[in-house]
Amino acid sequence: MASEQQLEALAIDVAREAGELARRRRAEGVAIAATKSSVADIVTEADREVEALIRARLRAERPGDGFLGEESDAAQGTSDLTWVVDPIDGTVNYAYGIPAYGVSIAVVRGEPRPGRWEALAGAVSSPATGEMFHAARGAGAWLDGTRLSVNDTPSPAGALLATGFGYDPATHAGDLARVARVMPMARDLRRIGAASLDLAYVAAGRFDGYFERGLAPWDHAAGALLVAEAGGRFTRVDMPDDPRRALFVASGPAIFDGLLAAALGP
Ligand code: LIP
């Protein structure tokens, strides 16, 4: 049985190679392959190519494991482990040439469903900045060789918070109302456009907190482990109005309950 550190090393190695391919394709020019849930929800040729590379690397190294990726069919494994993969998180940024996108790779044990799985290791590569965020369960969260910890001393100016919006315009009014409820506790708001980077930045103390509805499993699998291993709190709350769009909140412990309450609303 591979240790969490061995799984982490594999996630880092594959995320690095995948990130380099994504960066090369970006430099060569990006082709939109299709749209998915709406005209705003695009997939590029590079998303598919990078996922195929990740899948092939993981199959070669760990043929018995399952796979759950954004751009291809899920595969059940014979081992109890599943790799949860977003080949290019922040695809719209990637297509527009905004250097804020991530390659997110996590490995989980048990049923490959958020809230049921146990995250063992993960890596979030930021190819445009050359940064590699990584964590193994019980071994801390790291940015390259530096150990990460969340901010847990709220500033008198308020919290620096991040959020995001889904591709369905019908959800925007509700998401903006949430922002209005949260802003009284914020010094300012950031919208990076990639949940994996938002969560990595909470783990690194670059953000005090983050909240968003409707993330897919691959958007948060590695990032949630980074936050937890950096001493932060992360939760996923099913929302009665739309069970497909759970609410995700992450921050240091000091502001967590306040942020969750504001994000949930009355
Ligand atoms: C993106 C998320 C982001 C969200 C976007 C989109 P994608 O994932 O990382 O947080 O706001 O709407 O879902 O589609 O680039 O992999």
Short mmCIF file of C-alpha atoms and ligand atoms in Angstrom, two decimals:
data_model
loop_
_atom_site.label_atom_id
_atom_site.label_comp_id
_atom_site.label_asym_id
_atom_site.label_seq_id
_atom_site.Cartn_x
_atom_site.Cartn_y
_atom_site.Cartn_z
CA MET A 1 0.00 0.00 0.00
CA ALA A 2 1.51 3.38 -1.03
CA SER A 3 1.93 5.93 1.75
CA GLU A 4 0.23 9.33 1.64
CA GLN A 5 3.64 10.88 0.92
CA GLN A 6 4.22 8.55 -2.04
CA LEU A 7 0.77 9.43 -3.42
CA GLU A 8 1.56 13.12 -2.85
CA ALA A 9 4.85 12.79 -4.75
CA LEU A 10 3.00 11.21 -7.68
CA ALA A 11 0.35 13.96 -7.67
CA ILE A 12 3.10 16.63 -7.69
CA ASP A 13 5.04 14.96 -10.51
CA VAL A 14 1.97 14.50 -12.73
CA ALA A 15 0.63 18.01 -11.96
CA ARG A 16 4.00 19.49 -12.91
CA GLU A 17 4.14 17.65 -16.26
CA ALA A 18 0.47 18.50 -16.98
CA GLY A 19 1.06 22.14 -16.07
CA GLU A 20 3.96 22.41 -18.48
CA LEU A 21 1.80 21.01 -21.29
CA ALA A 22 -1.01 23.46 -20.45
CA ARG A 23 1.45 26.38 -20.46
CA ARG A 24 2.91 25.31 -23.82
CA ARG A 25 -0.52 25.00 -25.41
CA ARG A 26 -1.45 28.39 -23.99
CA ALA A 27 1.59 29.94 -25.68
CA GLU A 28 0.74 28.21 -28.96
CA GLY A 29 -2.86 29.53 -28.90
CA VAL A 30 -6.04 28.11 -27.41
CA ALA A 31 -8.82 26.41 -29.39
CA ILE A 32 -12.31 26.15 -27.91
CA ALA A 33 -13.45 22.54 -28.43
CA ALA A 34 -17.05 22.82 -27.21
CA THR A 35 -19.45 24.31 -24.70
CA LYS A 36 -20.95 22.26 -21.84
CA SER A 37 -23.69 23.33 -19.37
CA SER A 38 -24.13 26.74 -21.05
CA VAL A 39 -22.51 28.90 -23.74
CA ALA A 40 -20.29 30.38 -21.00
CA ASP A 41 -19.09 26.93 -19.89
CA ILE A 42 -16.35 26.20 -22.40
CA VAL A 43 -13.87 23.36 -22.80
CA THR A 44 -10.67 23.83 -24.79
CA GLU A 45 -8.69 21.27 -26.74
CA ALA A 46 -5.99 21.68 -24.10
CA ASP A 47 -8.38 20.73 -21.25
CA ARG A 48 -8.95 17.40 -22.97
CA GLU A 49 -5.32 16.84 -23.94
CA VAL A 50 -4.04 17.63 -20.45
CA GLU A 51 -6.61 15.32 -18.83
CA ALA A 52 -5.62 12.52 -21.23
CA LEU A 53 -1.97 12.95 -20.20
CA ILE A 54 -2.83 12.91 -16.48
CA ARG A 55 -5.05 9.86 -16.91
CA ALA A 56 -2.39 7.96 -18.87
CA ARG A 57 0.33 8.78 -16.30
CA LEU A 58 -1.85 7.67 -13.38
CA ARG A 59 -2.98 4.50 -15.17
CA ALA A 60 0.67 3.60 -15.87
CA GLU A 61 1.76 4.23 -12.27
CA ARG A 62 -1.35 2.94 -10.48
CA PRO A 63 -3.41 0.73 -12.85
CA GLY A 64 -5.84 -0.41 -10.13
CA ASP A 65 -7.05 3.05 -9.05
CA GLY A 66 -10.27 4.76 -10.13
CA PHE A 67 -10.50 8.05 -11.99
CA LEU A 68 -12.92 10.98 -11.72
CA GLY A 69 -12.05 13.82 -14.07
CA GLU A 70 -13.85 16.88 -15.45
CA GLU A 71 -13.38 16.10 -19.12
CA SER A 72 -13.71 12.32 -19.45
CA ASP A 73 -15.80 9.39 -18.24
CA ALA A 74 -15.32 8.24 -14.66
CA ALA A 75 -13.71 4.84 -14.10
CA GLN A 76 -14.16 2.64 -11.07
CA GLY A 77 -10.92 0.99 -9.89
CA THR A 78 -10.16 -2.30 -8.17
CA SER A 79 -8.25 -0.54 -5.40
CA ASP A 80 -10.02 1.63 -2.81
CA LEU A 81 -8.42 4.78 -4.26
CA THR A 82 -9.73 7.26 -6.85
CA TRP A 83 -7.89 10.18 -8.50
CA VAL A 84 -10.05 13.33 -8.72
CA VAL A 85 -8.74 15.59 -11.47
CA ASP A 86 -9.36 19.04 -12.94
CA PRO A 87 -6.88 19.34 -15.84
CA ILE A 88 -7.31 23.11 -16.26
CA ASP A 89 -9.26 24.77 -13.48
CA GLY A 90 -10.09 28.31 -14.54
CA THR A 91 -10.68 27.43 -18.17
CA VAL A 92 -12.21 30.81 -19.02
CA ASN A 93 -9.11 32.55 -17.62
CA TYR A 94 -6.98 30.13 -19.64
CA ALA A 95 -8.89 30.91 -22.84
CA TYR A 96 -8.64 34.68 -22.27
CA GLY A 97 -4.93 34.51 -21.44
CA ILE A 98 -5.38 35.47 -17.78
CA PRO A 99 -2.46 33.78 -15.96
CA ALA A 100 -4.66 32.36 -13.19
CA TYR A 101 -5.49 28.72 -13.81
CA GLY A 102 -4.57 25.53 -12.00
CA VAL A 103 -4.01 21.83 -12.54
CA SER A 104 -5.69 20.09 -9.60
CA ILE A 105 -5.02 16.43 -8.71
CA ALA A 106 -6.22 14.68 -5.55
CA VAL A 107 -6.41 11.06 -4.47
CA VAL A 108 -9.22 9.92 -2.20
CA ARG A 109 -10.08 6.71 -0.39
CA GLY A 110 -13.58 5.22 -0.27
CA GLU A 111 -16.68 6.23 -2.22
CA PRO A 112 -15.49 8.94 -4.65
CA ARG A 113 -18.15 11.43 -3.55
CA PRO A 114 -17.55 14.71 -1.66
CA GLY A 115 -18.49 14.28 1.99
CA ARG A 116 -18.00 10.51 1.72
CA TRP A 117 -14.42 10.32 0.51
CA GLU A 118 -11.27 10.61 2.63
CA ALA A 119 -8.70 12.81 0.92
CA LEU A 120 -5.20 11.34 1.24
CA ALA A 121 -3.01 13.61 -0.90
CA GLY A 122 -3.24 16.38 -3.46
CA ALA A 123 -1.40 18.92 -5.59
CA VAL A 124 -2.48 22.17 -7.22
CA SER A 125 -0.06 23.44 -9.84
CA SER A 126 -0.20 27.07 -10.98
CA PRO A 127 1.65 26.81 -14.31
CA ALA A 128 1.65 30.56 -15.05
CA THR A 129 3.46 31.36 -11.76
CA GLY A 130 5.43 28.13 -11.47
CA GLU A 131 3.98 27.44 -8.02
CA MET A 132 3.15 23.96 -6.68
CA PHE A 133 0.85 23.69 -3.70
CA HIS A 134 0.70 20.23 -2.19
CA ALA A 135 -0.40 18.28 0.86
CA ALA A 136 -0.61 14.78 2.33
CA ARG A 137 -3.04 13.86 5.10
CA GLY A 138 -1.39 14.50 8.48
CA ALA A 139 1.78 15.92 6.91
CA GLY A 140 0.84 19.56 6.39
CA ALA A 141 0.32 21.77 3.35
CA TRP A 142 3.26 23.17 1.39
CA LEU A 143 4.11 25.64 -1.33
CA ASP A 144 7.18 24.19 -2.92
CA GLY A 145 9.40 23.79 0.23
CA THR A 146 7.57 26.21 2.54
CA ARG A 147 4.99 24.96 5.05
CA LEU A 148 1.69 26.80 4.79
CA SER A 149 -0.72 28.03 7.45
CA VAL A 150 -3.97 29.91 7.13
CA ASN A 151 -4.41 33.42 8.47
CA ASP A 152 -6.08 33.21 11.84
CA THR A 153 -5.66 36.75 13.15
CA PRO A 154 -8.53 38.78 11.75
CA SER A 155 -7.50 42.28 10.68
CA PRO A 156 -9.39 45.25 12.15
CA ALA A 157 -9.93 46.25 8.48
CA GLY A 158 -11.92 43.05 7.94
CA ALA A 159 -11.26 39.83 6.03
CA LEU A 160 -9.87 39.59 2.51
CA LEU A 161 -12.35 37.21 0.92
CA ALA A 162 -12.70 35.43 -2.41
CA THR A 163 -15.71 34.02 -4.22
CA GLY A 164 -16.92 32.79 -7.59
CA PHE A 165 -19.97 32.53 -9.84
CA GLY A 166 -21.40 29.67 -11.84
CA TYR A 167 -21.99 29.49 -15.59
CA ASP A 168 -25.80 29.68 -15.28
CA PRO A 169 -26.94 33.35 -15.37
CA ALA A 170 -30.08 32.38 -13.42
CA THR A 171 -27.90 31.78 -10.35
CA HIS A 172 -26.13 35.14 -10.40
CA ALA A 173 -28.72 37.18 -8.51
CA GLY A 174 -28.62 34.73 -5.59
CA ASP A 175 -24.83 34.66 -5.62
CA LEU A 176 -24.68 38.48 -5.63
CA ALA A 177 -27.12 38.63 -2.70
CA ARG A 178 -24.73 36.32 -0.85
CA VAL A 179 -21.84 38.67 -1.58
CA ALA A 180 -23.92 41.57 -0.19
CA ARG A 181 -24.54 39.60 3.04
CA VAL A 182 -20.84 38.76 3.44
CA MET A 183 -19.34 42.17 2.54
CA PRO A 184 -19.91 43.75 6.00
CA MET A 185 -17.22 41.40 7.38
CA ALA A 186 -14.83 41.98 4.45
CA ARG A 187 -12.10 44.49 3.82
CA ASP A 188 -12.40 43.57 0.12
CA LEU A 189 -13.39 40.79 -2.28
CA ARG A 190 -11.41 38.89 -4.93
CA ARG A 191 -12.75 36.88 -7.86
CA ILE A 192 -9.81 34.80 -9.21
CA GLY A 193 -11.85 32.44 -11.37
CA ALA A 194 -10.35 29.11 -10.26
CA ALA A 195 -11.57 27.42 -7.07
CA SER A 196 -8.41 25.29 -6.76
CA LEU A 197 -6.31 28.49 -6.61
CA ASP A 198 -8.82 30.21 -4.30
CA LEU A 199 -8.49 27.33 -1.82
CA ALA A 200 -4.69 27.14 -2.22
CA TYR A 201 -4.53 30.87 -1.47
CA VAL A 202 -6.62 30.41 1.70
CA ALA A 203 -4.16 27.67 2.76
CA ALA A 204 -1.26 30.04 2.02
CA GLY A 205 -2.80 32.93 3.96
CA ARG A 206 -3.17 35.03 0.79
CA PHE A 207 -6.94 35.08 1.39
CA ASP A 208 -8.63 35.02 4.81
CA GLY A 209 -11.61 33.13 3.42
CA TYR A 210 -13.49 31.87 0.37
CA PHE A 211 -17.10 30.95 -0.39
CA GLU A 212 -18.86 29.73 -3.55
CA ARG A 213 -21.83 27.60 -4.60
CA GLY A 214 -21.96 24.85 -7.18
CA LEU A 215 -18.37 23.55 -7.28
CA ALA A 216 -17.76 20.21 -8.94
CA PRO A 217 -15.80 17.52 -7.02
CA TRP A 218 -12.63 18.15 -9.05
CA ASP A 219 -12.76 21.92 -8.33
CA HIS A 220 -12.23 21.41 -4.58
CA ALA A 221 -10.83 17.90 -3.91
CA ALA A 222 -7.17 18.95 -3.62
CA GLY A 223 -7.83 22.49 -2.40
CA ALA A 224 -9.95 21.35 0.57
CA LEU A 225 -7.10 19.11 1.76
CA LEU A 226 -4.65 22.03 1.43
CA VAL A 227 -6.90 24.20 3.64
CA ALA A 228 -7.35 21.48 6.27
CA GLU A 229 -3.63 20.65 6.38
CA ALA A 230 -2.82 24.39 6.73
CA GLY A 231 -4.96 24.57 9.90
CA GLY A 232 -8.09 25.94 8.25
CA ARG A 233 -11.70 24.83 8.13
CA PHE A 234 -13.62 23.74 5.01
CA THR A 235 -17.24 22.74 4.66
CA ARG A 236 -19.77 21.77 2.02
CA VAL A 237 -23.44 22.47 2.79
CA ASP A 238 -26.31 21.03 0.80
CA MET A 239 -28.73 23.82 -0.06
CA PRO A 240 -32.49 23.09 -0.08
CA ASP A 241 -33.28 25.36 -3.04
CA ASP A 242 -30.97 23.45 -5.39
CA PRO A 243 -29.28 20.23 -4.21
CA ARG A 244 -26.94 20.36 -7.26
CA ARG A 245 -25.42 23.64 -6.02
CA ALA A 246 -23.94 23.01 -2.57
CA LEU A 247 -22.31 25.92 -0.71
CA PHE A 248 -18.57 25.70 -0.03
CA VAL A 249 -16.83 27.78 2.65
CA ALA A 250 -13.16 27.79 3.67
CA SER A 251 -11.16 30.02 6.02
CA GLY A 252 -9.08 30.17 9.18
CA PRO A 253 -10.97 29.06 12.34
CA ALA A 254 -11.38 32.60 13.74
CA ILE A 255 -13.76 33.90 11.05
CA PHE A 256 -15.22 30.56 9.89
CA ASP A 257 -18.52 30.55 11.79
CA GLY A 258 -19.23 34.19 10.90
CA LEU A 259 -18.42 33.64 7.23
CA LEU A 260 -20.56 30.50 7.05
CA ALA A 261 -23.51 32.21 8.74
CA ALA A 262 -23.30 35.22 6.43
CA ALA A 263 -22.91 33.04 3.33
CA LEU A 264 -25.86 30.84 4.34
CA GLY A 265 -28.09 33.80 5.16
CA PRO A 266 -31.39 33.73 7.08
C1 LIP B 1 -14.33 27.05 -12.43
C2 LIP B 1 -14.21 27.10 -10.93
C3 LIP B 1 -14.55 28.51 -10.42
C4 LIP B 1 -15.94 28.86 -10.79
C5 LIP B 1 -16.10 28.79 -12.28
C6 LIP B 1 -15.71 27.40 -12.81
P1 LIP B 1 -13.62 25.38 -14.37
O1 LIP B 1 -14.04 25.75 -12.85
O2 LIP B 1 -12.92 26.79 -10.55
O3 LIP B 1 -14.42 28.60 -9.04
O4 LIP B 1 -16.26 30.14 -10.32
O5 LIP B 1 -17.42 29.09 -12.61
O6 LIP B 1 -16.60 26.44 -12.33
O7 LIP B 1 -14.93 25.30 -15.15
O8 LIP B 1 -12.75 26.45 -14.92
O9 LIP B 1 -12.95 24.04 -14.26
#
